[in-house]
mmCIF file of C-alpha atoms in Angstrom:
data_model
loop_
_atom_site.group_PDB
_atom_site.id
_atom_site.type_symbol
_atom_site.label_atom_id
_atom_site.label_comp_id
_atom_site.label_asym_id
_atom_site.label_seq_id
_atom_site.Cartn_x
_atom_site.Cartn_y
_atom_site.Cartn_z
ATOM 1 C CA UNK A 705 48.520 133.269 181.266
ATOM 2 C CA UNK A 706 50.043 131.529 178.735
ATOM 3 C CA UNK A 707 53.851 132.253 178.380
ATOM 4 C CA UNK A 708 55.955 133.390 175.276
ATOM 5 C CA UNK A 709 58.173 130.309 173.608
ATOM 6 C CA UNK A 710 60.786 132.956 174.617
ATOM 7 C CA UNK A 711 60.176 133.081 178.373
ATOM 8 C CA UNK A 712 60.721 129.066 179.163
ATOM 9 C CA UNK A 713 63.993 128.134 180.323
ATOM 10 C CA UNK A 714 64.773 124.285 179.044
ATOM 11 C CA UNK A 715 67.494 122.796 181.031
ATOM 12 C CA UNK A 716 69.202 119.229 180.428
ATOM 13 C CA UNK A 717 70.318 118.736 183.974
ATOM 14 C CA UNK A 718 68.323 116.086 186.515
ATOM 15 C CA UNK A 719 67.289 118.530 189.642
ATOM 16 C CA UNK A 720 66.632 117.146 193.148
ATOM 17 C CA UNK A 721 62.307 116.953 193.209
ATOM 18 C CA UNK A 722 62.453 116.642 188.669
ATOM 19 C CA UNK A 723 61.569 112.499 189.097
ATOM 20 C CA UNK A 724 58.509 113.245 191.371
ATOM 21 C CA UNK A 725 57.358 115.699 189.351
ATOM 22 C CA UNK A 726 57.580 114.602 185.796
ATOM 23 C CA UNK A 727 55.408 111.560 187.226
ATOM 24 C CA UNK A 728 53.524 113.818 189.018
ATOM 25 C CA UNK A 729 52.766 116.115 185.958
ATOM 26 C CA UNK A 730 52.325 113.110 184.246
ATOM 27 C CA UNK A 731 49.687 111.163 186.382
ATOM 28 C CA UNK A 732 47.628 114.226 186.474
ATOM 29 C CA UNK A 733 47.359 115.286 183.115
ATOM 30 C CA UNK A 734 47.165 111.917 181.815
ATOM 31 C CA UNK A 735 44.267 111.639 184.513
ATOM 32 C CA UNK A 736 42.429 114.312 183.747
ATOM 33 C CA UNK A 737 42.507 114.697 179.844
ATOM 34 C CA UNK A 738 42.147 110.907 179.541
ATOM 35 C CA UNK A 739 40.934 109.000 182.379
ATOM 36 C CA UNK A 740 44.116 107.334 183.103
ATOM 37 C CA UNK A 741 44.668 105.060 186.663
ATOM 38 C CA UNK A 742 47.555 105.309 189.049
ATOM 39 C CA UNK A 743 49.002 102.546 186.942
ATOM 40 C CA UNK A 744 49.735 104.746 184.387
ATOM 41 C CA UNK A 745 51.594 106.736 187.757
ATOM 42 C CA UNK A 746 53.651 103.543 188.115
ATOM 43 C CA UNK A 747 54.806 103.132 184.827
ATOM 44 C CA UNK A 748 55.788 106.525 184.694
ATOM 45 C CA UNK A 749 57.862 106.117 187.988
ATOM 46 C CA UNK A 750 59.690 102.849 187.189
ATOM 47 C CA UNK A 751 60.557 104.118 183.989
ATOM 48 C CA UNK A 752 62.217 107.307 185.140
ATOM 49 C CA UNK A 753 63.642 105.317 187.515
ATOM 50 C CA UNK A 754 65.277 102.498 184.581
ATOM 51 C CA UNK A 755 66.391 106.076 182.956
ATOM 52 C CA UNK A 756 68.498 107.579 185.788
ATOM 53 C CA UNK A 757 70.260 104.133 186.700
ATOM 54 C CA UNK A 758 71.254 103.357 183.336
ATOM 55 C CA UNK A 759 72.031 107.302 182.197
ATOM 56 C CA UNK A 760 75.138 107.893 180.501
ATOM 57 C CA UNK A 761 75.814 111.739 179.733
ATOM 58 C CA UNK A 762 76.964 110.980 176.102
ATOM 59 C CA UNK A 763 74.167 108.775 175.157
ATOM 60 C CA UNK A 764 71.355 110.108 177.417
ATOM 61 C CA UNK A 765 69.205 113.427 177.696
ATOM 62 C CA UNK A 766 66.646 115.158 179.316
ATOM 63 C CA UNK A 767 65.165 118.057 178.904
ATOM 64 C CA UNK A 768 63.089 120.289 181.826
ATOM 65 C CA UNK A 769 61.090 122.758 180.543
ATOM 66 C CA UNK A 770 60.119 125.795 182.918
ATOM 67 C CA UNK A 771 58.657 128.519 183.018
ATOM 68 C CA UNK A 772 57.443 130.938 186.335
ATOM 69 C CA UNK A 773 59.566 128.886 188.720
ATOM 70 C CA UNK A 774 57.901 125.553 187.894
ATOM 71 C CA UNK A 775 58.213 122.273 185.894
ATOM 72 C CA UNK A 776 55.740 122.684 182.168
ATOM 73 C CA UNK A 777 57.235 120.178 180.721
ATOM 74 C CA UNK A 778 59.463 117.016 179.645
ATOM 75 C CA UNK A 779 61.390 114.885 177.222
ATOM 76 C CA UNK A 780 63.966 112.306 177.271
ATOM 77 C CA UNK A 781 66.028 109.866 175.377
ATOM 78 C CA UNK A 782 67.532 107.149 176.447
ATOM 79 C CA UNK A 783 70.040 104.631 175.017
ATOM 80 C CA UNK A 784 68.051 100.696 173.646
ATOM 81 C CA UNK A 785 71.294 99.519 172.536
ATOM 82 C CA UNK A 786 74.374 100.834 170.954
ATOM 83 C CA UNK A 787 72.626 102.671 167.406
ATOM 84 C CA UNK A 788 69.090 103.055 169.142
ATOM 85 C CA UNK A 789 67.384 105.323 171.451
ATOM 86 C CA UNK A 790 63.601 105.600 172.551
ATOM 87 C CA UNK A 791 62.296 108.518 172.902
ATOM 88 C CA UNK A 792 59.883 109.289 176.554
ATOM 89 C CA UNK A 793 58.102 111.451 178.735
ATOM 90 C CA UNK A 794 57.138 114.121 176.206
ATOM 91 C CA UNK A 795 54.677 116.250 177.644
ATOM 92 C CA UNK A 796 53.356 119.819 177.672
ATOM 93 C CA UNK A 797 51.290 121.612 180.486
ATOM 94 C CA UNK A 798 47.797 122.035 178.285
ATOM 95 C CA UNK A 799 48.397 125.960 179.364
ATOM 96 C CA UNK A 800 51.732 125.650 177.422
ATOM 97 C CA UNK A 801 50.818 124.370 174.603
ATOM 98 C CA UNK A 802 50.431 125.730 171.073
ATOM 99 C CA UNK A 803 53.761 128.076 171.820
ATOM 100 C CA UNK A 804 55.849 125.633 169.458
ATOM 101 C CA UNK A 805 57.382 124.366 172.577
ATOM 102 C CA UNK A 806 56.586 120.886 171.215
ATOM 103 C CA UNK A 807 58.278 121.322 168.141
ATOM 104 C CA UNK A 808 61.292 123.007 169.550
ATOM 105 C CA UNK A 809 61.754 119.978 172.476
ATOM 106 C CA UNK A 810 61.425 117.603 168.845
ATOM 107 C CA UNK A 811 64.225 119.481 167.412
ATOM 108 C CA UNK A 812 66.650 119.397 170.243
ATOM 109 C CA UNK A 813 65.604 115.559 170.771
ATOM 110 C CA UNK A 814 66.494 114.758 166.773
ATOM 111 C CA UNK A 815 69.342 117.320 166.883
ATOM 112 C CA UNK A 816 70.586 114.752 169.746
ATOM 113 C CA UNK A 817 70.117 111.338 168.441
ATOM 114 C CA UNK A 818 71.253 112.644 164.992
ATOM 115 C CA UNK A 819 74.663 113.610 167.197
ATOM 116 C CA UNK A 820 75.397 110.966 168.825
ATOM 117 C CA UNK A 821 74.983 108.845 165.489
ATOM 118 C CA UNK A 822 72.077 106.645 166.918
ATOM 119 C CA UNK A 823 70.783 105.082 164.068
ATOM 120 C CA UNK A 824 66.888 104.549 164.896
ATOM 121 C CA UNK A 825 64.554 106.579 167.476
ATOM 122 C CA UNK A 826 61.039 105.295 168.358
ATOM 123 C CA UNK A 827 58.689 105.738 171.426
ATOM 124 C CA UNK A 828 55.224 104.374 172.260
ATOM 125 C CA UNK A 829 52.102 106.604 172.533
ATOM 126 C CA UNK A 830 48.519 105.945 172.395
ATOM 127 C CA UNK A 831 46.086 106.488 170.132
ATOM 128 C CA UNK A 832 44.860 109.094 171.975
ATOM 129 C CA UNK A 833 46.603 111.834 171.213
ATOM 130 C CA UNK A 834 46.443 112.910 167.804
ATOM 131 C CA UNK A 835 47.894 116.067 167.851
ATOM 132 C CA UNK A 836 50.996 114.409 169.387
ATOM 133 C CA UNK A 837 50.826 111.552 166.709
ATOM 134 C CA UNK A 838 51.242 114.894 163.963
ATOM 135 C CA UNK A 839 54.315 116.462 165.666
ATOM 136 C CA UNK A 840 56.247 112.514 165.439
ATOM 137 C CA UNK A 841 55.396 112.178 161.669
ATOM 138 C CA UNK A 842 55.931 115.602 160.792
ATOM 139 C CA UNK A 843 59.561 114.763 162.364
ATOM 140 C CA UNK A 844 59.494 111.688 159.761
ATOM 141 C CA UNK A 845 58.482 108.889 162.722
ATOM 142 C CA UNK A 846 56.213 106.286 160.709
ATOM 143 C CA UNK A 847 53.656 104.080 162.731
ATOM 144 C CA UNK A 848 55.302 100.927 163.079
ATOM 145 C CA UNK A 849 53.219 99.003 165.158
ATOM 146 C CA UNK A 850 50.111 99.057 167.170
ATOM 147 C CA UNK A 851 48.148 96.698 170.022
ATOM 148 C CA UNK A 852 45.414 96.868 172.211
ATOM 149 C CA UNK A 853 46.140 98.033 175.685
ATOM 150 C CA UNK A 854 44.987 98.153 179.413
ATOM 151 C CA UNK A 855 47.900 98.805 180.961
ATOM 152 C CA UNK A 856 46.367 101.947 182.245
ATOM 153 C CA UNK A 857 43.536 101.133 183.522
ATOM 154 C CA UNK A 858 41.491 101.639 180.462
ATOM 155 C CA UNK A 859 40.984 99.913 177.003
ATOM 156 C CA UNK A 860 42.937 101.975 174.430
ATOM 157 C CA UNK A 861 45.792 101.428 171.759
ATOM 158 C CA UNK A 862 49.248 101.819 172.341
ATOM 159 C CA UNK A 863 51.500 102.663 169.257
ATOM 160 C CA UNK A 864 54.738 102.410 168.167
ATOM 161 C CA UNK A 865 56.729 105.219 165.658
ATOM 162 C CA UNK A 866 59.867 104.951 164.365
ATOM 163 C CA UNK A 867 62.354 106.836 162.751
ATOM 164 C CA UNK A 868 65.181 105.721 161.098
ATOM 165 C CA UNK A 869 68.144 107.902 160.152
ATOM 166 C CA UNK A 870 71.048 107.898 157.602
ATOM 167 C CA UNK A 871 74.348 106.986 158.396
ATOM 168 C CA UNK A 872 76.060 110.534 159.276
ATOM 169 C CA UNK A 873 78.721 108.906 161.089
ATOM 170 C CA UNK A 874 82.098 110.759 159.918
ATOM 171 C CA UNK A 875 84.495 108.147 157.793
ATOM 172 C CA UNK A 876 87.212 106.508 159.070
ATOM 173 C CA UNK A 877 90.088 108.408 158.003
ATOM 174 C CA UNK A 878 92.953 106.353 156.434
ATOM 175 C CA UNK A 879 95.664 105.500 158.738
ATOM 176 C CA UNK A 880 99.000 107.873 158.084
ATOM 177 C CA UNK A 881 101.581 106.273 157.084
ATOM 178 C CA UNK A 882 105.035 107.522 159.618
ATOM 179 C CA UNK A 883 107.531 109.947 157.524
ATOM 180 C CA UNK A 884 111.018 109.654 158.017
ATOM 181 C CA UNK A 885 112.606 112.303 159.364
ATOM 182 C CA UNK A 886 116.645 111.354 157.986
#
């Protein structure tokens, strides 16, 4: 049964068992809707493993989505730099989806980035998933760059959006010059 947007708990805490499972999740449903290998597995894996040994609370984020005591589904942004961020690991259980879940993790992931003053987001995708592809450029990501791919263990194309943001950054304000007090 497919839940109510209102009934998923999204959490931005790392769990004991939430690394196994995101690749887990992953690895399956990138198996089984598009004939992914266990490479795809790996990638998954080292890359959650780059994120938690470089996380840093105020420039990091994930997000756990769940719903009936288990994991249906993930995002995450990590720090490229000082002013840019990639976003990763966005996936939706196919039972989950078409709740506006997808849109909702978007928001909180711009709402983020847009706080901590990064000044570009991207991720990489494949050309594969087109409803996906939608939800990034209805956020304002722009295909940036594409290639051909077999880093999965199948010919495909992986793609590159980015979004660049304004400058929100608050002003400096101007130093105060000391009063006397005579």
């Amino acid at each position: 049964m497919q839940p109510k947007l209102a009934d998923v708990d999204v959490r931005t805490d790392l769990r004991p068992g939430d690394i196994g499972a995101i690749v887990q999740m992953h690895g399956a449903l990138y198996g089984s809707e598009h004939g992914f290998g266990v490479q795809f597995d790996a990638y998954v894996a080292l890359g959650l493993h780059e994120f938690y040994t470089a996380y840093d609370p105020d420039r990091d984020r994930v997000w756990i989505c769940e719903h009936g005591g288990g994991m249906i589904g993930s995002m995450l942004v990590m720090h490229r730099g000082s002013d840019t961020a990639q976003l990763r690991y966005f996936l939706i259980r196919p039972e989950c989806r078409g709740i506006g879940l997808g849109g909702r993790l978007m928001e909180l992931g711009m709402q983020f980035v847009r706080e901590r003053g990064y000044h570009s987001v991207y991720l990489w995708t494949v050309d594969e998933l087109p409803v996906a592809s939608a939800l990034y450029r209805k956020h304002g990501f722009t295909l940036t760059e594409e290639k051909p791919s077999t880093a999965f263990g199948k010919p495909l194309r992986e793609q590159r959006y980015e979004l660049v943001l304004p400058d929100v950054r608050p002003a400096t304000p101007s130093p105060r010059l000391p009063t006397s007090r005579s």
